[in-house]
C-alpha cells in the first residue's frame, strides 16, 4: 500500500491559514433568461486551512472537488455564479474533513454588447466579474459578487488651472470643454450577497456612471468627438469616482439590509505621471446611507 505522506505529522506543528490551488480554468454556462446562456471562461482559486498536526493538504482533492461539482452543476446552465461557488465551497469542506474553513474565488470575463454614442455602431466591451465565498464547517458564510469596469476620467485640477490661465490671457472660455490630462480608470465594486441575488448588470451600470466617460473598442469620428466632449464636461478625481459609486449603490439597492458589506475601488492610470492613483472605500450599506443622508 502506497503511503499517504500528507497525513504524517509535520516537524513544525503550526496551523496554516490558507493552502490550495489557484488558476484552474473551466467553462461555465449561466442562464440569464434568454434563448441561450452566457458562456464564461472562468478561473477558480480554492483554499482551505490546514491543522497543525497534518503535514500537507491533499490538493488533488481540491481539483477533484472542482471537477465533480462543476460537472454536476454545469450539466445545465447555472442560475447564478454565487450558487455555483457556494456549492463548490461545500464540496471542498466535505472532501477535506479536517478543514475548518474554505475559500472559493471565481473570476471571469463577461462580453457586454453596446453601441457607440452617436453613430450607434455595435461594439463589444469586456467586463471582469467575480464571486468570492468564505465558508466555515459550521455553515457560516460570506458571499460577495463584483465587477471591474474600464472607463476614462478627466482631471478637474488641471482643467481649472487651464481655465485660470486662459482667463488671465483674456480668452473667453465660457461653455467650452476645457483641455486637461486624462486617465484610463478601473472601477471595482464588490457587494455582499444576503438573501437576494445581486444583479451584475446593475453593478456594471453604477461603475460605468462613476467615471467621466465610458470607453469603446470602436469609434467613428463623430463618436470620438462626443466621448472627448463628455469626458471634459464631467471631470473627476479618483475620489469622486468612488463617491459616485457609493451614491449609486445606495440609490439602486434600497432593499438590501444595512449590514450588507460594500467594497469600492478606483484606480486610474495617469497620463502625465509614471504612477497610478487609487481610492478605496470599505463600509456597510447602512453606514453609507447615514453618510449620504
PDB file of C-alpha atoms in Angstrom:
ATOM      1  CA  UNK A   1       0.000   0.000   0.000  1.00  0.00           C
ATOM      2  CA  UNK A   2       1.374   3.384  -1.035  1.00  0.00           C
ATOM      3  CA  UNK A   3       1.929   5.850   1.828  1.00  0.00           C
ATOM      4  CA  UNK A   4      -0.200   8.993   2.196  1.00  0.00           C
ATOM      5  CA  UNK A   5       2.551  11.451   3.090  1.00  0.00           C
ATOM      6  CA  UNK A   6       0.130  14.343   3.648  1.00  0.00           C
ATOM      7  CA  UNK A   7      -1.291  12.563   6.723  1.00  0.00           C
ATOM      8  CA  UNK A   8       2.068  12.428   8.504  1.00  0.00           C
ATOM      9  CA  UNK A   9       2.783  14.788  11.387  1.00  0.00           C
ATOM     10  CA  UNK A  10       4.896  17.818  10.425  1.00  0.00           C
ATOM     11  CA  UNK A  11       8.216  18.567  12.064  1.00  0.00           C
ATOM     12  CA  UNK A  12       6.959  22.082  12.850  1.00  0.00           C
ATOM     13  CA  UNK A  13       3.350  21.829  14.111  1.00  0.00           C
ATOM     14  CA  UNK A  14       1.949  25.226  13.020  1.00  0.00           C
ATOM     15  CA  UNK A  15      -1.543  25.816  11.610  1.00  0.00           C
ATOM     16  CA  UNK A  16      -1.639  27.086   8.010  1.00  0.00           C
ATOM     17  CA  UNK A  17      -4.363  29.637   7.261  1.00  0.00           C
ATOM     18  CA  UNK A  18      -4.597  29.139   3.507  1.00  0.00           C
ATOM     19  CA  UNK A  19      -3.384  26.342   1.276  1.00  0.00           C
ATOM     20  CA  UNK A  20      -4.892  25.417  -2.050  1.00  0.00           C
ATOM     21  CA  UNK A  21      -4.864  25.633  -5.809  1.00  0.00           C
ATOM     22  CA  UNK A  22      -5.030  28.700  -7.994  1.00  0.00           C
ATOM     23  CA  UNK A  23      -5.772  29.413 -11.640  1.00  0.00           C
ATOM     24  CA  UNK A  24      -7.970  26.416 -12.549  1.00  0.00           C
ATOM     25  CA  UNK A  25      -9.920  27.228 -15.734  1.00  0.00           C
ATOM     26  CA  UNK A  26     -13.368  25.902 -16.595  1.00  0.00           C
ATOM     27  CA  UNK A  27     -16.223  26.760 -18.973  1.00  0.00           C
ATOM     28  CA  UNK A  28     -19.381  27.840 -17.131  1.00  0.00           C
ATOM     29  CA  UNK A  29     -22.790  28.420 -18.682  1.00  0.00           C
ATOM     30  CA  UNK A  30     -25.034  30.958 -16.930  1.00  0.00           C
ATOM     31  CA  UNK A  31     -28.778  31.124 -17.562  1.00  0.00           C
ATOM     32  CA  UNK A  32     -29.777  34.789 -17.964  1.00  0.00           C
ATOM     33  CA  UNK A  33     -33.329  34.137 -19.075  1.00  0.00           C
ATOM     34  CA  UNK A  34     -32.640  34.439 -22.791  1.00  0.00           C
ATOM     35  CA  UNK A  35     -32.743  31.971 -25.661  1.00  0.00           C
ATOM     36  CA  UNK A  36     -29.246  30.748 -24.898  1.00  0.00           C
ATOM     37  CA  UNK A  37     -26.955  31.004 -21.869  1.00  0.00           C
ATOM     38  CA  UNK A  38     -23.852  33.134 -21.446  1.00  0.00           C
ATOM     39  CA  UNK A  39     -20.604  31.177 -21.767  1.00  0.00           C
ATOM     40  CA  UNK A  40     -17.897  32.226 -19.311  1.00  0.00           C
ATOM     41  CA  UNK A  41     -14.271  31.147 -19.421  1.00  0.00           C
ATOM     42  CA  UNK A  42     -13.804  31.112 -15.654  1.00  0.00           C
ATOM     43  CA  UNK A  43     -10.801  30.856 -13.370  1.00  0.00           C
ATOM     44  CA  UNK A  44     -11.157  29.316  -9.916  1.00  0.00           C
ATOM     45  CA  UNK A  45      -8.985  29.642  -6.807  1.00  0.00           C
ATOM     46  CA  UNK A  46      -9.751  27.288  -3.903  1.00  0.00           C
ATOM     47  CA  UNK A  47      -8.191  27.357  -0.436  1.00  0.00           C
ATOM     48  CA  UNK A  48      -8.704  25.610   2.885  1.00  0.00           C
ATOM     49  CA  UNK A  49      -6.980  25.833   6.257  1.00  0.00           C
ATOM     50  CA  UNK A  50      -4.646  23.091   7.492  1.00  0.00           C
ATOM     51  CA  UNK A  51      -4.439  21.974  11.145  1.00  0.00           C
ATOM     52  CA  UNK A  52      -1.011  21.817  12.835  1.00  0.00           C
ATOM     53  CA  UNK A  53      -0.941  18.016  13.070  1.00  0.00           C
ATOM     54  CA  UNK A  54      -1.069  17.385   9.289  1.00  0.00           C
ATOM     55  CA  UNK A  55       1.991  17.627   7.070  1.00  0.00           C
ATOM     56  CA  UNK A  56       0.039  18.709   3.997  1.00  0.00           C
ATOM     57  CA  UNK A  57      -3.344  19.082   2.336  1.00  0.00           C
ATOM     58  CA  UNK A  58      -4.323  16.641  -0.364  1.00  0.00           C
ATOM     59  CA  UNK A  59      -4.599  19.300  -3.059  1.00  0.00           C
ATOM     60  CA  UNK A  60      -5.726  16.825  -5.678  1.00  0.00           C
ATOM     61  CA  UNK A  61      -8.966  16.728  -3.699  1.00  0.00           C
ATOM     62  CA  UNK A  62      -9.444  20.425  -4.498  1.00  0.00           C
ATOM     63  CA  UNK A  63      -9.199  19.679  -8.188  1.00  0.00           C
ATOM     64  CA  UNK A  64     -11.472  16.682  -7.754  1.00  0.00           C
ATOM     65  CA  UNK A  65     -13.972  18.891  -5.933  1.00  0.00           C
ATOM     66  CA  UNK A  66     -13.855  21.460  -8.736  1.00  0.00           C
ATOM     67  CA  UNK A  67     -14.481  18.969 -11.489  1.00  0.00           C
ATOM     68  CA  UNK A  68     -17.006  16.875  -9.556  1.00  0.00           C
ATOM     69  CA  UNK A  69     -19.032  19.914  -8.543  1.00  0.00           C
ATOM     70  CA  UNK A  70     -18.702  21.793 -11.803  1.00  0.00           C
ATOM     71  CA  UNK A  71     -19.532  18.809 -13.969  1.00  0.00           C
ATOM     72  CA  UNK A  72     -22.607  18.164 -11.853  1.00  0.00           C
ATOM     73  CA  UNK A  73     -23.608  21.815 -11.553  1.00  0.00           C
ATOM     74  CA  UNK A  74     -22.987  22.687 -15.196  1.00  0.00           C
ATOM     75  CA  UNK A  75     -24.861  19.831 -16.806  1.00  0.00           C
ATOM     76  CA  UNK A  76     -27.331  22.627 -17.478  1.00  0.00           C
ATOM     77  CA  UNK A  77     -26.795  26.391 -17.209  1.00  0.00           C
ATOM     78  CA  UNK A  78     -26.408  27.643 -13.631  1.00  0.00           C
ATOM     79  CA  UNK A  79     -28.757  30.320 -12.292  1.00  0.00           C
ATOM     80  CA  UNK A  80     -26.009  32.393 -10.739  1.00  0.00           C
ATOM     81  CA  UNK A  81     -22.280  32.343 -10.137  1.00  0.00           C
ATOM     82  CA  UNK A  82     -22.754  32.714  -6.369  1.00  0.00           C
ATOM     83  CA  UNK A  83     -24.816  29.499  -6.152  1.00  0.00           C
ATOM     84  CA  UNK A  84     -22.097  27.670  -8.061  1.00  0.00           C
ATOM     85  CA  UNK A  85     -19.313  28.930  -5.779  1.00  0.00           C
ATOM     86  CA  UNK A  86     -21.297  28.090  -2.639  1.00  0.00           C
ATOM     87  CA  UNK A  87     -21.740  24.516  -3.887  1.00  0.00           C
ATOM     88  CA  UNK A  88     -18.039  24.312  -4.595  1.00  0.00           C
ATOM     89  CA  UNK A  89     -17.105  25.516  -1.086  1.00  0.00           C
ATOM     90  CA  UNK A  90     -19.465  22.977   0.486  1.00  0.00           C
ATOM     91  CA  UNK A  91     -17.982  20.155  -1.582  1.00  0.00           C
ATOM     92  CA  UNK A  92     -14.415  21.142  -0.678  1.00  0.00           C
ATOM     93  CA  UNK A  93     -15.247  21.057   3.039  1.00  0.00           C
ATOM     94  CA  UNK A  94     -16.831  17.623   2.641  1.00  0.00           C
ATOM     95  CA  UNK A  95     -13.727  16.253   0.933  1.00  0.00           C
ATOM     96  CA  UNK A  96     -11.326  17.831   3.456  1.00  0.00           C
ATOM     97  CA  UNK A  97     -12.862  16.608   6.706  1.00  0.00           C
ATOM     98  CA  UNK A  98     -10.022  18.170   8.746  1.00  0.00           C
ATOM     99  CA  UNK A  99     -10.546  21.682   7.323  1.00  0.00           C
ATOM    100  CA  UNK A 100     -12.482  24.302   9.287  1.00  0.00           C
ATOM    101  CA  UNK A 101     -12.854  26.920   6.551  1.00  0.00           C
ATOM    102  CA  UNK A 102     -12.951  27.039   2.750  1.00  0.00           C
ATOM    103  CA  UNK A 103     -12.446  29.928   0.375  1.00  0.00           C
ATOM    104  CA  UNK A 104     -13.548  29.872  -3.273  1.00  0.00           C
ATOM    105  CA  UNK A 105     -12.966  32.652  -5.802  1.00  0.00           C
ATOM    106  CA  UNK A 106     -14.263  32.713  -9.364  1.00  0.00           C
ATOM    107  CA  UNK A 107     -13.145  35.287 -11.939  1.00  0.00           C
ATOM    108  CA  UNK A 108     -14.427  35.517 -15.488  1.00  0.00           C
ATOM    109  CA  UNK A 109     -14.635  37.893 -18.429  1.00  0.00           C
ATOM    110  CA  UNK A 110     -18.144  38.878 -19.486  1.00  0.00           C
ATOM    111  CA  UNK A 111     -18.674  40.245 -23.009  1.00  0.00           C
ATOM    112  CA  UNK A 112     -21.198  43.102 -22.991  1.00  0.00           C
ATOM    113  CA  UNK A 113     -22.721  44.360 -26.227  1.00  0.00           C
ATOM    114  CA  UNK A 114     -23.250  48.113 -26.571  1.00  0.00           C
ATOM    115  CA  UNK A 115     -23.436  50.896 -29.175  1.00  0.00           C
ATOM    116  CA  UNK A 116     -21.330  53.992 -29.706  1.00  0.00           C
ATOM    117  CA  UNK A 117     -22.896  57.296 -28.593  1.00  0.00           C
ATOM    118  CA  UNK A 118     -23.505  58.984 -31.974  1.00  0.00           C
ATOM    119  CA  UNK A 119     -23.290  56.562 -34.894  1.00  0.00           C
ATOM    120  CA  UNK A 120     -24.738  53.675 -32.829  1.00  0.00           C
ATOM    121  CA  UNK A 121     -22.037  51.351 -34.097  1.00  0.00           C
ATOM    122  CA  UNK A 122     -22.306  47.971 -32.400  1.00  0.00           C
ATOM    123  CA  UNK A 123     -19.254  47.032 -30.364  1.00  0.00           C
ATOM    124  CA  UNK A 124     -18.209  44.722 -27.524  1.00  0.00           C
ATOM    125  CA  UNK A 125     -16.939  45.509 -24.056  1.00  0.00           C
ATOM    126  CA  UNK A 126     -15.104  43.168 -21.687  1.00  0.00           C
ATOM    127  CA  UNK A 127     -16.160  43.357 -18.028  1.00  0.00           C
ATOM    128  CA  UNK A 128     -14.437  41.336 -15.319  1.00  0.00           C
ATOM    129  CA  UNK A 129     -16.912  39.662 -12.971  1.00  0.00           C
ATOM    130  CA  UNK A 130     -16.139  37.794  -9.771  1.00  0.00           C
ATOM    131  CA  UNK A 131     -17.593  35.818  -6.900  1.00  0.00           C
ATOM    132  CA  UNK A 132     -15.959  35.111  -3.531  1.00  0.00           C
ATOM    133  CA  UNK A 133     -17.235  32.645  -0.936  1.00  0.00           C
ATOM    134  CA  UNK A 134     -15.822  32.252   2.579  1.00  0.00           C
ATOM    135  CA  UNK A 135     -17.403  29.325   4.423  1.00  0.00           C
ATOM    136  CA  UNK A 136     -16.881  27.576   7.766  1.00  0.00           C
ATOM    137  CA  UNK A 137     -17.558  23.939   8.546  1.00  0.00           C
ATOM    138  CA  UNK A 138     -20.491  25.103  10.736  1.00  0.00           C
ATOM    139  CA  UNK A 139     -22.132  26.600   7.649  1.00  0.00           C
ATOM    140  CA  UNK A 140     -21.424  30.273   8.336  1.00  0.00           C
ATOM    141  CA  UNK A 141     -20.528  32.071   5.154  1.00  0.00           C
ATOM    142  CA  UNK A 142     -19.790  35.380   3.473  1.00  0.00           C
ATOM    143  CA  UNK A 143     -20.552  35.702  -0.227  1.00  0.00           C
ATOM    144  CA  UNK A 144     -19.536  38.598  -2.465  1.00  0.00           C
ATOM    145  CA  UNK A 145     -20.134  39.318  -6.145  1.00  0.00           C
ATOM    146  CA  UNK A 146     -18.291  42.008  -8.021  1.00  0.00           C
ATOM    147  CA  UNK A 147     -17.439  43.715 -11.283  1.00  0.00           C
ATOM    148  CA  UNK A 148     -14.464  45.597 -12.667  1.00  0.00           C
ATOM    149  CA  UNK A 149     -15.178  48.072 -15.470  1.00  0.00           C
ATOM    150  CA  UNK A 150     -12.742  50.106 -17.585  1.00  0.00           C
ATOM    151  CA  UNK A 151     -13.588  53.746 -18.259  1.00  0.00           C
ATOM    152  CA  UNK A 152     -11.941  57.154 -18.630  1.00  0.00           C
ATOM    153  CA  UNK A 153     -11.593  60.212 -16.420  1.00  0.00           C
ATOM    154  CA  UNK A 154     -10.523  63.807 -16.966  1.00  0.00           C
ATOM    155  CA  UNK A 155      -8.563  65.661 -14.277  1.00  0.00           C
ATOM    156  CA  UNK A 156     -10.528  68.594 -12.768  1.00  0.00           C
ATOM    157  CA  UNK A 157      -7.435  70.167 -11.194  1.00  0.00           C
ATOM    158  CA  UNK A 158      -5.514  70.661 -14.449  1.00  0.00           C
ATOM    159  CA  UNK A 159      -8.727  71.834 -16.101  1.00  0.00           C
ATOM    160  CA  UNK A 160      -9.202  74.622 -13.539  1.00  0.00           C
ATOM    161  CA  UNK A 161      -5.566  75.636 -13.975  1.00  0.00           C
ATOM    162  CA  UNK A 162      -6.120  75.866 -17.748  1.00  0.00           C
ATOM    163  CA  UNK A 163      -9.259  77.916 -17.177  1.00  0.00           C
ATOM    164  CA  UNK A 164      -7.451  80.375 -14.907  1.00  0.00           C
ATOM    165  CA  UNK A 165      -4.590  80.703 -17.405  1.00  0.00           C
ATOM    166  CA  UNK A 166      -6.893  81.353 -20.361  1.00  0.00           C
ATOM    167  CA  UNK A 167      -8.982  83.902 -18.439  1.00  0.00           C
ATOM    168  CA  UNK A 168      -5.762  85.641 -17.427  1.00  0.00           C
ATOM    169  CA  UNK A 169      -4.917  85.914 -21.111  1.00  0.00           C
ATOM    170  CA  UNK A 170      -8.330  87.420 -21.866  1.00  0.00           C
ATOM    171  CA  UNK A 171      -9.757  84.371 -23.633  1.00  0.00           C
ATOM    172  CA  UNK A 172     -13.488  83.738 -23.145  1.00  0.00           C
ATOM    173  CA  UNK A 173     -13.807  80.088 -22.104  1.00  0.00           C
ATOM    174  CA  UNK A 174     -17.482  80.045 -21.187  1.00  0.00           C
ATOM    175  CA  UNK A 175     -19.360  76.972 -22.480  1.00  0.00           C
ATOM    176  CA  UNK A 176     -16.129  75.409 -23.759  1.00  0.00           C
ATOM    177  CA  UNK A 177     -14.975  71.934 -22.581  1.00  0.00           C
ATOM    178  CA  UNK A 178     -11.506  72.922 -21.444  1.00  0.00           C
ATOM    179  CA  UNK A 179      -8.417  70.758 -22.006  1.00  0.00           C
ATOM    180  CA  UNK A 180      -6.928  68.670 -19.244  1.00  0.00           C
ATOM    181  CA  UNK A 181      -4.997  65.437 -18.904  1.00  0.00           C
ATOM    182  CA  UNK A 182      -6.878  62.139 -18.953  1.00  0.00           C
ATOM    183  CA  UNK A 183      -6.658  58.716 -17.356  1.00  0.00           C
ATOM    184  CA  UNK A 184      -7.919  55.267 -18.167  1.00  0.00           C
ATOM    185  CA  UNK A 185      -9.551  54.026 -14.996  1.00  0.00           C
ATOM    186  CA  UNK A 186     -10.764  50.774 -13.474  1.00  0.00           C
ATOM    187  CA  UNK A 187     -13.816  50.897 -11.248  1.00  0.00           C
ATOM    188  CA  UNK A 188     -14.315  47.911  -8.932  1.00  0.00           C
ATOM    189  CA  UNK A 189     -17.466  47.151  -6.938  1.00  0.00           C
ATOM    190  CA  UNK A 190     -17.983  44.209  -4.596  1.00  0.00           C
ATOM    191  CA  UNK A 191     -21.262  43.691  -2.735  1.00  0.00           C
ATOM    192  CA  UNK A 192     -22.103  41.094  -0.118  1.00  0.00           C
ATOM    193  CA  UNK A 193     -24.910  38.749  -1.144  1.00  0.00           C
ATOM    194  CA  UNK A 194     -27.519  38.175   1.549  1.00  0.00           C
ATOM    195  CA  UNK A 195     -30.942  36.633   0.846  1.00  0.00           C
ATOM    196  CA  UNK A 196     -31.475  38.141  -2.609  1.00  0.00           C
ATOM    197  CA  UNK A 197     -29.175  37.798  -5.626  1.00  0.00           C
ATOM    198  CA  UNK A 198     -27.299  40.883  -6.814  1.00  0.00           C
ATOM    199  CA  UNK A 199     -27.754  41.723 -10.487  1.00  0.00           C
ATOM    200  CA  UNK A 200     -24.317  42.180 -12.021  1.00  0.00           C
ATOM    201  CA  UNK A 201     -25.866  44.405 -14.706  1.00  0.00           C
ATOM    202  CA  UNK A 202     -26.745  46.941 -12.008  1.00  0.00           C
ATOM    203  CA  UNK A 203     -23.203  46.950 -10.644  1.00  0.00           C
ATOM    204  CA  UNK A 204     -21.827  47.444 -14.166  1.00  0.00           C
ATOM    205  CA  UNK A 205     -24.108  50.466 -14.717  1.00  0.00           C
ATOM    206  CA  UNK A 206     -23.021  52.044 -11.429  1.00  0.00           C
ATOM    207  CA  UNK A 207     -19.326  51.509 -12.201  1.00  0.00           C
ATOM    208  CA  UNK A 208     -19.638  52.999 -15.692  1.00  0.00           C
ATOM    209  CA  UNK A 209     -21.569  56.037 -14.478  1.00  0.00           C
ATOM    210  CA  UNK A 210     -18.985  56.798 -11.792  1.00  0.00           C
ATOM    211  CA  UNK A 211     -16.294  57.834 -14.278  1.00  0.00           C
ATOM    212  CA  UNK A 212     -16.100  60.763 -16.701  1.00  0.00           C
ATOM    213  CA  UNK A 213     -16.967  58.632 -19.721  1.00  0.00           C
ATOM    214  CA  UNK A 214     -17.256  55.097 -20.991  1.00  0.00           C
ATOM    215  CA  UNK A 215     -14.619  53.774 -23.386  1.00  0.00           C
ATOM    216  CA  UNK A 216     -15.307  51.931 -26.629  1.00  0.00           C
ATOM    217  CA  UNK A 217     -13.441  49.349 -28.666  1.00  0.00           C
ATOM    218  CA  UNK A 218     -14.553  51.015 -31.928  1.00  0.00           C
ATOM    219  CA  UNK A 219     -15.301  54.699 -32.553  1.00  0.00           C
ATOM    220  CA  UNK A 220     -16.211  56.671 -35.663  1.00  0.00           C
ATOM    221  CA  UNK A 221     -15.012  60.263 -35.793  1.00  0.00           C
ATOM    222  CA  UNK A 222     -18.366  61.608 -34.622  1.00  0.00           C
ATOM    223  CA  UNK A 223     -18.312  59.207 -31.691  1.00  0.00           C
ATOM    224  CA  UNK A 224     -14.774  60.192 -30.762  1.00  0.00           C
ATOM    225  CA  UNK A 225     -15.752  63.859 -30.610  1.00  0.00           C
ATOM    226  CA  UNK A 226     -18.697  63.021 -28.355  1.00  0.00           C
ATOM    227  CA  UNK A 227     -16.627  60.861 -25.987  1.00  0.00           C
ATOM    228  CA  UNK A 228     -13.974  63.581 -25.624  1.00  0.00           C
ATOM    229  CA  UNK A 229     -16.689  66.206 -25.035  1.00  0.00           C
ATOM    230  CA  UNK A 230     -18.356  64.077 -22.356  1.00  0.00           C
ATOM    231  CA  UNK A 231     -15.053  63.453 -20.590  1.00  0.00           C
ATOM    232  CA  UNK A 232     -14.108  67.105 -20.383  1.00  0.00           C
ATOM    233  CA  UNK A 233     -17.568  68.239 -19.343  1.00  0.00           C
ATOM    234  CA  UNK A 234     -17.522  65.719 -16.496  1.00  0.00           C
ATOM    235  CA  UNK A 235     -14.044  65.852 -14.906  1.00  0.00           C
ATOM    236  CA  UNK A 236     -13.496  63.655 -11.843  1.00  0.00           C
ATOM    237  CA  UNK A 237     -10.825  62.888  -9.299  1.00  0.00           C
ATOM    238  CA  UNK A 238     -10.259  59.259  -8.350  1.00  0.00           C
ATOM    239  CA  UNK A 239     -12.025  60.083  -5.071  1.00  0.00           C
ATOM    240  CA  UNK A 240     -15.046  61.466  -6.958  1.00  0.00           C
ATOM    241  CA  UNK A 241     -15.434  58.143  -8.761  1.00  0.00           C
ATOM    242  CA  UNK A 242     -15.554  56.166  -5.510  1.00  0.00           C
ATOM    243  CA  UNK A 243     -18.087  58.588  -4.017  1.00  0.00           C
ATOM    244  CA  UNK A 244     -20.228  58.347  -7.148  1.00  0.00           C
ATOM    245  CA  UNK A 245     -20.193  54.547  -6.844  1.00  0.00           C
ATOM    246  CA  UNK A 246     -21.226  54.834  -3.181  1.00  0.00           C
ATOM    247  CA  UNK A 247     -24.199  57.024  -4.097  1.00  0.00           C
ATOM    248  CA  UNK A 248     -25.125  54.697  -6.941  1.00  0.00           C
ATOM    249  CA  UNK A 249     -25.142  51.687  -4.606  1.00  0.00           C
ATOM    250  CA  UNK A 250     -27.343  53.491  -2.058  1.00  0.00           C
ATOM    251  CA  UNK A 251     -29.766  54.725  -4.732  1.00  0.00           C
ATOM    252  CA  UNK A 252     -30.138  51.428  -6.607  1.00  0.00           C
ATOM    253  CA  UNK A 253     -30.152  48.917  -3.741  1.00  0.00           C
ATOM    254  CA  UNK A 254     -32.742  50.325  -1.344  1.00  0.00           C
ATOM    255  CA  UNK A 255     -33.994  46.852  -0.377  1.00  0.00           C
ATOM    256  CA  UNK A 256     -30.639  45.492   0.863  1.00  0.00           C
ATOM    257  CA  UNK A 257     -30.122  45.320   4.658  1.00  0.00           C
ATOM    258  CA  UNK A 258     -27.938  47.850   6.453  1.00  0.00           C
ATOM    259  CA  UNK A 259     -25.306  45.258   7.420  1.00  0.00           C
ATOM    260  CA  UNK A 260     -24.511  44.454   3.765  1.00  0.00           C
ATOM    261  CA  UNK A 261     -20.757  44.893   3.213  1.00  0.00           C
ATOM    262  CA  UNK A 262     -19.627  47.110   0.327  1.00  0.00           C
ATOM    263  CA  UNK A 263     -16.156  47.453  -1.211  1.00  0.00           C
ATOM    264  CA  UNK A 264     -15.424  50.170  -3.785  1.00  0.00           C
ATOM    265  CA  UNK A 265     -12.159  50.895  -5.566  1.00  0.00           C
ATOM    266  CA  UNK A 266     -10.990  53.193  -8.343  1.00  0.00           C
ATOM    267  CA  UNK A 267      -7.546  53.006  -9.918  1.00  0.00           C
ATOM    268  CA  UNK A 268      -6.525  55.494 -12.599  1.00  0.00           C
ATOM    269  CA  UNK A 269      -3.528  55.178 -14.902  1.00  0.00           C
ATOM    270  CA  UNK A 270      -2.101  58.691 -15.049  1.00  0.00           C
ATOM    271  CA  UNK A 271      -1.139  60.118 -18.439  1.00  0.00           C
ATOM    272  CA  UNK A 272       1.348  62.810 -17.335  1.00  0.00           C
ATOM    273  CA  UNK A 273       2.791  60.877 -14.374  1.00  0.00           C
ATOM    274  CA  UNK A 274       4.514  57.477 -14.292  1.00  0.00           C
ATOM    275  CA  UNK A 275       2.357  56.295 -11.375  1.00  0.00           C
ATOM    276  CA  UNK A 276      -1.247  55.283 -10.816  1.00  0.00           C
ATOM    277  CA  UNK A 277      -3.658  56.794  -8.283  1.00  0.00           C
ATOM    278  CA  UNK A 278      -6.039  54.713  -6.149  1.00  0.00           C
ATOM    279  CA  UNK A 279      -9.011  55.381  -3.873  1.00  0.00           C
ATOM    280  CA  UNK A 280     -10.865  52.742  -1.843  1.00  0.00           C
ATOM    281  CA  UNK A 281     -13.913  52.613   0.393  1.00  0.00           C
ATOM    282  CA  UNK A 282     -14.992  49.702   2.597  1.00  0.00           C
ATOM    283  CA  UNK A 283     -18.230  50.115   4.520  1.00  0.00           C
ATOM    284  CA  UNK A 284     -21.601  48.677   5.444  1.00  0.00           C
ATOM    285  CA  UNK A 285     -24.518  49.833   3.356  1.00  0.00           C
ATOM    286  CA  UNK A 286     -26.134  51.284   6.472  1.00  0.00           C
ATOM    287  CA  UNK A 287     -23.099  53.479   7.138  1.00  0.00           C
ATOM    288  CA  UNK A 288     -23.158  54.730   3.544  1.00  0.00           C
ATOM    289  CA  UNK A 289     -26.849  55.550   3.879  1.00  0.00           C
ATOM    290  CA  UNK A 290     -26.181  57.549   7.059  1.00  0.00           C
ATOM    291  CA  UNK A 291     -23.299  59.429   5.456  1.00  0.00           C
ATOM    292  CA  UNK A 292     -25.287  60.352   2.355  1.00  0.00           C
ATOM    293  CA  UNK A 293     -28.306  61.439   4.364  1.00  0.00           C
TER     294      UNK A 293
END
